[in-house]
Amino acid sequence: MAHVDFPPCRLVSWPEIDRWSDLIAEKVRSASWNPQVIVGLTRGGWVPSRMLADRLGTKHLAALRAQHWGVTATPSGSAELTEELATRLDQKRVLVVDDITDTGQSLQLAVRHVADRGALEVRSATYLHISHSTYMPTYFAEEVARDAWRWFVFPWNYWEDLRTLAGKVRASDGMPAKEVQRELKARCLLDVPLSHVERALAPL
Ligand code: ADP
């Protein structure tokens, strides 16, 4: 994805997250496959991996750190794994989880890394899969057509995305929050309460 200053966004709700988690868990179960280890890509796959571990009854949850997107909707160079897994995964069935495959590079790297750690079988899952991604996860809840691309504002990234985007649409420090709220809606399709805009604009 090219650099986008004002990406069209879509707010994702917790009920959607629940529904997508159920859907993926159902797909994994109906494939008669149960992972012994779930590896969540941080940070986006952290909550999804925990949701799936709960549904699938998987006790071994590990984190793998991948970095690509610098700030909201701005990829920084190519994806890389910046913290690798500490444990071996010899002879294990492993599910690698992220929130979304956009370019798909992070997930692809992670799956390769897990295989290199000795896993018996590696599968992958994401809530959303953008159709232009070069890597297709084994399981996903929804496919997004490339021309319907959005920056998905997940509940675990809400304040970070809001801070970034509110900062970008604010033309000057003196711009009233109400105007920033209007600009967020007009430019980024983000409809959020005024009190949230005020909080996002306040220094951390
Ligand atoms: P890559 O880093 O190779 O582009 P992904 O496309 O899977 O790999 O993106 C990495 C992470 O960036 C995702 O886990 C997600 O947190 C975030 N991300 C990427 N694209 C989007 C998007 N369209 N909406 C929201 N978050 C995104």
mmCIF file of N, CA, C and O and ligand atoms in Angstrom, residues 1 8 10 41-45 66-69 72-73 75 77-80 97-109 126 128 130 132-134 149-154 156-157 161, ligand 1:
data_model
loop_
_atom_site.group_PDB
_atom_site.id
_atom_site.type_symbol
_atom_site.label_atom_id
_atom_site.label_comp_id
_atom_site.label_asym_id
_atom_site.label_seq_id
_atom_site.Cartn_x
_atom_site.Cartn_y
_atom_site.Cartn_z
ATOM 1 N N MET A 1 0.834 -1.186 0.000
ATOM 2 C CA MET A 1 0.000 0.000 0.000
ATOM 3 C C MET A 1 0.876 1.245 0.000
ATOM 4 O O MET A 1 1.830 1.331 0.747
ATOM 5 N N PRO A 8 -9.041 6.233 4.082
ATOM 6 C CA PRO A 8 -10.439 5.965 4.426
ATOM 7 C C PRO A 8 -10.434 4.871 5.500
ATOM 8 O O PRO A 8 -9.773 3.847 5.335
ATOM 9 N N ARG A 10 -12.259 2.372 8.668
ATOM 10 C CA ARG A 10 -13.476 1.714 9.165
ATOM 11 C C ARG A 10 -13.262 1.311 10.604
ATOM 12 O O ARG A 10 -12.281 0.627 10.936
ATOM 13 N N LEU A 41 1.265 -12.450 16.386
ATOM 14 C CA LEU A 41 2.198 -11.404 15.938
ATOM 15 C C LEU A 41 1.889 -10.126 16.692
ATOM 16 O O LEU A 41 0.735 -9.673 16.693
ATOM 17 N N THR A 42 2.864 -9.555 17.323
ATOM 18 C CA THR A 42 2.624 -8.296 18.025
ATOM 19 C C THR A 42 2.985 -7.146 17.082
ATOM 20 O O THR A 42 3.894 -7.279 16.258
ATOM 21 N N ARG A 43 2.142 -6.109 17.182
ATOM 22 C CA ARG A 43 1.136 -5.987 18.219
ATOM 23 C C ARG A 43 -0.268 -6.368 17.747
ATOM 24 O O ARG A 43 -1.125 -6.705 18.549
ATOM 25 N N GLY A 44 -0.511 -6.313 16.422
ATOM 26 C CA GLY A 44 -1.868 -6.501 15.912
ATOM 27 C C GLY A 44 -2.495 -7.853 16.219
ATOM 28 O O GLY A 44 -3.702 -7.969 16.369
ATOM 29 N N GLY A 45 -1.670 -8.888 16.299
ATOM 30 C CA GLY A 45 -2.229 -10.219 16.491
ATOM 31 C C GLY A 45 -2.320 -10.646 17.945
ATOM 32 O O GLY A 45 -2.684 -11.784 18.251
ATOM 33 N N ALA A 66 6.671 -8.507 14.913
ATOM 34 C CA ALA A 66 6.915 -8.110 13.527
ATOM 35 C C ALA A 66 6.673 -6.617 13.411
ATOM 36 O O ALA A 66 5.809 -6.067 14.083
ATOM 37 N N GLN A 67 7.460 -5.962 12.588
ATOM 38 C CA GLN A 67 7.254 -4.521 12.404
ATOM 39 C C GLN A 67 7.250 -4.167 10.937
ATOM 40 O O GLN A 67 8.096 -4.626 10.184
ATOM 41 N N HIS A 68 6.274 -3.361 10.572
ATOM 42 C CA HIS A 68 6.225 -2.904 9.190
ATOM 43 C C HIS A 68 5.623 -1.518 9.115
ATOM 44 O O HIS A 68 6.255 -0.577 8.686
ATOM 45 N N TRP A 69 4.377 -1.427 9.600
ATOM 46 C CA TRP A 69 3.657 -0.171 9.493
ATOM 47 C C TRP A 69 4.135 0.745 10.604
ATOM 48 O O TRP A 69 3.941 0.449 11.772
ATOM 49 N N THR A 72 -0.040 4.918 11.654
ATOM 50 C CA THR A 72 -1.279 4.601 10.950
ATOM 51 C C THR A 72 -1.177 4.759 9.425
ATOM 52 O O THR A 72 -0.892 5.846 8.928
ATOM 53 N N ALA A 73 -1.415 3.665 8.717
ATOM 54 C CA ALA A 73 -1.471 3.641 7.250
ATOM 55 C C ALA A 73 -0.174 4.068 6.562
ATOM 56 O O ALA A 73 -0.184 4.483 5.425
ATOM 57 N N PRO A 75 3.436 2.388 5.804
ATOM 58 C CA PRO A 75 4.408 1.315 5.947
ATOM 59 C C PRO A 75 5.823 1.884 5.996
ATOM 60 O O PRO A 75 6.132 2.832 5.287
ATOM 61 N N GLY A 77 9.378 0.846 5.197
ATOM 62 C CA GLY A 77 10.286 -0.134 4.612
ATOM 63 C C GLY A 77 9.617 -1.492 4.484
ATOM 64 O O GLY A 77 8.407 -1.582 4.350
ATOM 65 N N SER A 78 10.426 -2.547 4.542
ATOM 66 C CA SER A 78 9.818 -3.868 4.411
ATOM 67 C C SER A 78 9.638 -4.490 5.790
ATOM 68 O O SER A 78 10.281 -4.097 6.754
ATOM 69 N N ALA A 79 8.741 -5.474 5.848
ATOM 70 C CA ALA A 79 8.421 -6.104 7.133
ATOM 71 C C ALA A 79 9.634 -6.854 7.678
ATOM 72 O O ALA A 79 10.439 -7.392 6.927
ATOM 73 N N GLU A 80 9.785 -6.850 8.980
ATOM 74 C CA GLU A 80 10.855 -7.658 9.583
ATOM 75 C C GLU A 80 10.429 -8.184 10.941
ATOM 76 O O GLU A 80 9.572 -7.605 11.602
ATOM 77 N N VAL A 97 -1.146 -16.174 14.236
ATOM 78 C CA VAL A 97 -2.327 -15.303 14.159
ATOM 79 C C VAL A 97 -1.958 -13.818 14.063
ATOM 80 O O VAL A 97 -1.082 -13.327 14.780
ATOM 81 N N ASP A 98 -2.656 -13.129 13.177
ATOM 82 C CA ASP A 98 -2.533 -11.669 13.087
ATOM 83 C C ASP A 98 -3.935 -11.098 12.878
ATOM 84 O O ASP A 98 -4.889 -11.850 12.647
ATOM 85 N N ASP A 99 -4.067 -9.775 12.945
ATOM 86 C CA ASP A 99 -5.393 -9.204 12.757
ATOM 87 C C ASP A 99 -5.794 -9.111 11.287
ATOM 88 O O ASP A 99 -6.938 -9.332 10.918
ATOM 89 N N ILE A 100 -4.805 -8.781 10.420
ATOM 90 C CA ILE A 100 -5.135 -8.537 9.005
ATOM 91 C C ILE A 100 -3.932 -8.871 8.125
ATOM 92 O O ILE A 100 -2.795 -8.694 8.544
ATOM 93 N N THR A 101 -4.175 -9.385 6.930
ATOM 94 C CA THR A 101 -3.104 -9.478 5.931
ATOM 95 C C THR A 101 -3.376 -8.392 4.897
ATOM 96 O O THR A 101 -4.411 -8.410 4.230
ATOM 97 N N ASP A 102 -2.448 -7.452 4.802
ATOM 98 C CA ASP A 102 -2.602 -6.352 3.847
ATOM 99 C C ASP A 102 -1.587 -6.581 2.731
ATOM 100 O O ASP A 102 -1.938 -7.031 1.644
ATOM 101 N N THR A 103 -0.293 -6.349 3.005
ATOM 102 C CA THR A 103 0.693 -6.850 2.036
ATOM 103 C C THR A 103 0.915 -8.342 2.307
ATOM 104 O O THR A 103 1.272 -9.087 1.417
ATOM 105 N N GLY A 104 0.737 -8.740 3.557
ATOM 106 C CA GLY A 104 0.899 -10.148 3.924
ATOM 107 C C GLY A 104 2.331 -10.538 4.261
ATOM 108 O O GLY A 104 2.603 -11.671 4.643
ATOM 109 N N GLN A 105 3.254 -9.581 4.122
ATOM 110 C CA GLN A 105 4.684 -9.898 4.346
ATOM 111 C C GLN A 105 4.973 -10.371 5.762
ATOM 112 O O GLN A 105 5.730 -11.316 5.962
ATOM 113 N N SER A 106 4.366 -9.704 6.746
ATOM 114 C CA SER A 106 4.657 -10.048 8.144
ATOM 115 C C SER A 106 4.258 -11.485 8.443
ATOM 116 O O SER A 106 5.025 -12.246 9.039
ATOM 117 N N LEU A 107 3.068 -11.849 8.020
ATOM 118 C CA LEU A 107 2.562 -13.187 8.319
ATOM 119 C C LEU A 107 3.400 -14.244 7.590
ATOM 120 O O LEU A 107 3.735 -15.281 8.165
ATOM 121 N N GLN A 108 3.754 -13.941 6.373
ATOM 122 C CA GLN A 108 4.564 -14.883 5.603
ATOM 123 C C GLN A 108 5.916 -15.120 6.285
ATOM 124 O O GLN A 108 6.361 -16.258 6.432
ATOM 125 N N LEU A 109 6.536 -14.033 6.729
ATOM 126 C CA LEU A 109 7.819 -14.142 7.442
ATOM 127 C C LEU A 109 7.653 -14.970 8.713
ATOM 128 O O LEU A 109 8.489 -15.808 9.042
ATOM 129 N N THR A 126 -6.169 -14.891 10.156
ATOM 130 C CA THR A 126 -6.373 -13.451 10.397
ATOM 131 C C THR A 126 -7.873 -13.180 10.351
ATOM 132 O O THR A 126 -8.630 -13.947 9.754
ATOM 133 N N LEU A 128 -9.142 -10.420 8.918
ATOM 134 C CA LEU A 128 -9.409 -9.842 7.607
ATOM 135 C C LEU A 128 -8.287 -10.167 6.642
ATOM 136 O O LEU A 128 -7.110 -10.225 7.033
ATOM 137 N N ILE A 130 -7.029 -8.840 2.882
ATOM 138 C CA ILE A 130 -7.236 -7.949 1.733
ATOM 139 C C ILE A 130 -6.811 -8.725 0.483
ATOM 140 O O ILE A 130 -5.746 -9.355 0.484
ATOM 141 N N HIS A 132 -5.455 -8.150 -2.238
ATOM 142 C CA HIS A 132 -4.180 -7.934 -2.929
ATOM 143 C C HIS A 132 -2.982 -8.514 -2.161
ATOM 144 O O HIS A 132 -1.858 -8.451 -2.643
ATOM 145 N N SER A 133 -3.218 -9.057 -0.973
ATOM 146 C CA SER A 133 -2.113 -9.590 -0.182
ATOM 147 C C SER A 133 -1.414 -10.724 -0.930
ATOM 148 O O SER A 133 -2.071 -11.573 -1.537
ATOM 149 N N THR A 134 -0.079 -10.731 -0.875
ATOM 150 C CA THR A 134 0.666 -11.779 -1.582
ATOM 151 C C THR A 134 0.610 -13.093 -0.820
ATOM 152 O O THR A 134 0.979 -14.128 -1.336
ATOM 153 N N TRP A 149 -10.362 -1.271 -0.033
ATOM 154 C CA TRP A 149 -9.344 -1.137 1.011
ATOM 155 C C TRP A 149 -9.710 -0.036 2.003
ATOM 156 O O TRP A 149 -10.180 1.042 1.628
ATOM 157 N N ARG A 150 -9.524 -0.331 3.249
ATOM 158 C CA ARG A 150 -9.718 0.650 4.321
ATOM 159 C C ARG A 150 -8.587 0.490 5.296
ATOM 160 O O ARG A 150 -7.974 -0.577 5.378
ATOM 161 N N TRP A 151 -8.342 1.534 6.085
ATOM 162 C CA TRP A 151 -7.524 1.342 7.279
ATOM 163 C C TRP A 151 -8.512 0.934 8.371
ATOM 164 O O TRP A 151 -9.413 1.704 8.709
ATOM 165 N N PHE A 152 -8.386 -0.305 8.858
ATOM 166 C CA PHE A 152 -9.318 -0.810 9.866
ATOM 167 C C PHE A 152 -8.841 -0.379 11.246
ATOM 168 O O PHE A 152 -7.714 -0.700 11.648
ATOM 169 N N VAL A 153 -9.680 0.372 11.926
ATOM 170 C CA VAL A 153 -9.327 0.853 13.261
ATOM 171 C C VAL A 153 -9.837 -0.181 14.266
ATOM 172 O O VAL A 153 -11.014 -0.193 14.620
ATOM 173 N N PHE A 154 -8.925 -1.087 14.661
ATOM 174 C CA PHE A 154 -9.296 -2.146 15.599
ATOM 175 C C PHE A 154 -9.411 -1.560 17.003
ATOM 176 O O PHE A 154 -8.741 -0.567 17.325
ATOM 177 N N TRP A 156 -8.125 -2.353 19.679
ATOM 178 C CA TRP A 156 -6.851 -2.274 20.423
ATOM 179 C C TRP A 156 -5.907 -1.236 19.832
ATOM 180 O O TRP A 156 -4.786 -1.087 20.295
ATOM 181 N N ASN A 157 -6.354 -0.562 18.798
ATOM 182 C CA ASN A 157 -5.483 0.451 18.192
ATOM 183 C C ASN A 157 -6.194 1.796 18.080
ATOM 184 O O ASN A 157 -5.705 2.709 17.415
ATOM 185 N N ASP A 161 -4.553 5.240 16.595
ATOM 186 C CA ASP A 161 -4.982 5.707 15.270
ATOM 187 C C ASP A 161 -5.627 7.089 15.347
ATOM 188 O O ASP A 161 -5.387 7.954 14.506
HETATM 189 P P1 ADP B 1 2.951 -6.349 6.328
HETATM 190 O O1 ADP B 1 3.631 -5.811 7.529
HETATM 191 O O2 ADP B 1 3.732 -7.272 5.583
HETATM 192 O O3 ADP B 1 2.269 -5.307 5.514
HETATM 193 P P2 ADP B 1 0.398 -6.958 7.059
HETATM 194 O O4 ADP B 1 -0.167 -6.537 5.784
HETATM 195 O O5 ADP B 1 -0.143 -8.214 7.658
HETATM 196 O O6 ADP B 1 1.874 -7.269 6.897
HETATM 197 O O7 ADP B 1 0.330 -5.770 8.142
HETATM 198 C C1 ADP B 1 1.020 -5.779 9.375
HETATM 199 C C2 ADP B 1 0.211 -5.114 10.455
HETATM 200 O O8 ADP B 1 -0.106 -3.772 10.105
HETATM 201 C C3 ADP B 1 -1.117 -5.785 10.663
HETATM 202 O O9 ADP B 1 -1.000 -6.809 11.602
HETATM 203 C C4 ADP B 1 -1.972 -4.664 11.176
HETATM 204 O O10 ADP B 1 -1.822 -4.518 12.566
HETATM 205 C C5 ADP B 1 -1.431 -3.452 10.466
HETATM 206 N N1 ADP B 1 -2.199 -3.188 9.249
HETATM 207 C C6 ADP B 1 -1.822 -3.410 7.996
HETATM 208 N N2 ADP B 1 -2.766 -3.033 7.107
HETATM 209 C C7 ADP B 1 -3.807 -2.588 7.827
HETATM 210 C C8 ADP B 1 -5.109 -2.064 7.500
HETATM 211 N N3 ADP B 1 -5.530 -1.945 6.242
HETATM 212 N N4 ADP B 1 -5.902 -1.694 8.518
HETATM 213 C C9 ADP B 1 -5.483 -1.776 9.807
HETATM 214 N N5 ADP B 1 -4.284 -2.256 10.186
HETATM 215 C C10 ADP B 1 -3.451 -2.670 9.204
#
